[in-house]
Amino acid sequence: MKFVLKQLKVGRYAGQWRFAIVAANNEKIDPRQLYNEREGAERAIELIRSMRDAPVEVIE
């Protein structure tokens, strides 16, 4: 299974980003897996890798 980490802009100001983990079919895995900070991406990738041996792509 392939996972994609998408970066979503959620506000008008710089730095207001969320990271959503989605499956290859673009379904969100869990709405609680959203991160407000850029370093959240690293935690999200670690979470995915701990769940499965899955490749991760970061899409801007």
PDB file of C-alpha atoms in Angstrom:
ATOM      1  CA  MET A   1       0.000   0.000   0.000  1.00  0.00           C
ATOM      2  CA  LYS A   2       1.322   3.421  -0.926  1.00  0.00           C
ATOM      3  CA  PHE A   3       0.750   6.443   1.290  1.00  0.00           C
ATOM      4  CA  VAL A   4       0.980  10.110   0.345  1.00  0.00           C
ATOM      5  CA  LEU A   5       1.560  12.999   2.731  1.00  0.00           C
ATOM      6  CA  LYS A   6      -0.208  16.111   1.461  1.00  0.00           C
ATOM      7  CA  GLN A   7       0.528  19.619   2.665  1.00  0.00           C
ATOM      8  CA  LEU A   8      -2.649  21.695   2.863  1.00  0.00           C
ATOM      9  CA  LYS A   9      -2.784  25.458   3.422  1.00  0.00           C
ATOM     10  CA  VAL A  10      -5.548  26.163   5.929  1.00  0.00           C
ATOM     11  CA  GLY A  11      -5.175  29.862   6.672  1.00  0.00           C
ATOM     12  CA  ARG A  12      -4.366  33.230   5.170  1.00  0.00           C
ATOM     13  CA  TYR A  13      -1.064  33.634   6.983  1.00  0.00           C
ATOM     14  CA  ALA A  14       2.296  31.986   6.409  1.00  0.00           C
ATOM     15  CA  GLY A  15       2.908  28.950   8.550  1.00  0.00           C
ATOM     16  CA  GLN A  16      -0.716  27.836   8.734  1.00  0.00           C
ATOM     17  CA  TRP A  17      -0.320  24.393   7.235  1.00  0.00           C
ATOM     18  CA  ARG A  18      -1.741  21.016   8.006  1.00  0.00           C
ATOM     19  CA  PHE A  19      -0.407  17.685   6.897  1.00  0.00           C
ATOM     20  CA  ALA A  20      -2.959  15.093   5.917  1.00  0.00           C
ATOM     21  CA  ILE A  21      -2.024  11.474   5.478  1.00  0.00           C
ATOM     22  CA  VAL A  22      -3.964  10.011   2.602  1.00  0.00           C
ATOM     23  CA  ALA A  23      -3.926   6.601   1.012  1.00  0.00           C
ATOM     24  CA  ALA A  24      -3.153   6.112  -2.663  1.00  0.00           C
ATOM     25  CA  ASN A  25      -6.876   6.309  -3.445  1.00  0.00           C
ATOM     26  CA  ASN A  26      -7.000   9.780  -1.802  1.00  0.00           C
ATOM     27  CA  GLU A  27      -9.012   8.610   1.194  1.00  0.00           C
ATOM     28  CA  LYS A  28      -7.966  10.211   4.450  1.00  0.00           C
ATOM     29  CA  ILE A  29      -6.736   7.564   6.843  1.00  0.00           C
ATOM     30  CA  ASP A  30      -7.841   9.361   9.987  1.00  0.00           C
ATOM     31  CA  PRO A  31      -8.774  13.031  10.474  1.00  0.00           C
ATOM     32  CA  ARG A  32      -6.886  12.973  13.777  1.00  0.00           C
ATOM     33  CA  GLN A  33      -3.640  12.485  11.844  1.00  0.00           C
ATOM     34  CA  LEU A  34      -3.375  16.180  11.005  1.00  0.00           C
ATOM     35  CA  TYR A  35      -0.393  18.213  12.093  1.00  0.00           C
ATOM     36  CA  ASN A  36      -0.258  21.990  12.480  1.00  0.00           C
ATOM     37  CA  GLU A  37       3.492  22.446  12.205  1.00  0.00           C
ATOM     38  CA  ARG A  38       6.043  21.667   9.543  1.00  0.00           C
ATOM     39  CA  GLU A  39       7.920  19.270  11.810  1.00  0.00           C
ATOM     40  CA  GLY A  40       4.643  17.375  11.996  1.00  0.00           C
ATOM     41  CA  ALA A  41       5.495  15.989   8.561  1.00  0.00           C
ATOM     42  CA  GLU A  42       8.429  14.103  10.006  1.00  0.00           C
ATOM     43  CA  ARG A  43       6.238  12.678  12.762  1.00  0.00           C
ATOM     44  CA  ALA A  44       3.633  11.697  10.202  1.00  0.00           C
ATOM     45  CA  ILE A  45       6.210   9.912   8.062  1.00  0.00           C
ATOM     46  CA  GLU A  46       7.515   8.086  11.135  1.00  0.00           C
ATOM     47  CA  LEU A  47       3.939   7.100  11.993  1.00  0.00           C
ATOM     48  CA  ILE A  48       3.341   5.677   8.517  1.00  0.00           C
ATOM     49  CA  ARG A  49       6.626   3.777   8.550  1.00  0.00           C
ATOM     50  CA  SER A  50       5.831   2.351  11.977  1.00  0.00           C
ATOM     51  CA  MET A  51       2.401   1.231  10.736  1.00  0.00           C
ATOM     52  CA  ARG A  52       3.661  -0.510   7.597  1.00  0.00           C
ATOM     53  CA  ASP A  53       6.674  -0.765   5.378  1.00  0.00           C
ATOM     54  CA  ALA A  54       5.247   1.797   2.993  1.00  0.00           C
ATOM     55  CA  PRO A  55       6.907   4.301   0.689  1.00  0.00           C
ATOM     56  CA  VAL A  56       6.023   7.895   1.484  1.00  0.00           C
ATOM     57  CA  GLU A  57       5.867  10.812  -0.922  1.00  0.00           C
ATOM     58  CA  VAL A  58       5.601  14.451   0.085  1.00  0.00           C
ATOM     59  CA  ILE A  59       3.440  16.539  -2.243  1.00  0.00           C
ATOM     60  CA  GLU A  60       3.397  20.334  -2.015  1.00  0.00           C
TER      61      GLU A  60
END
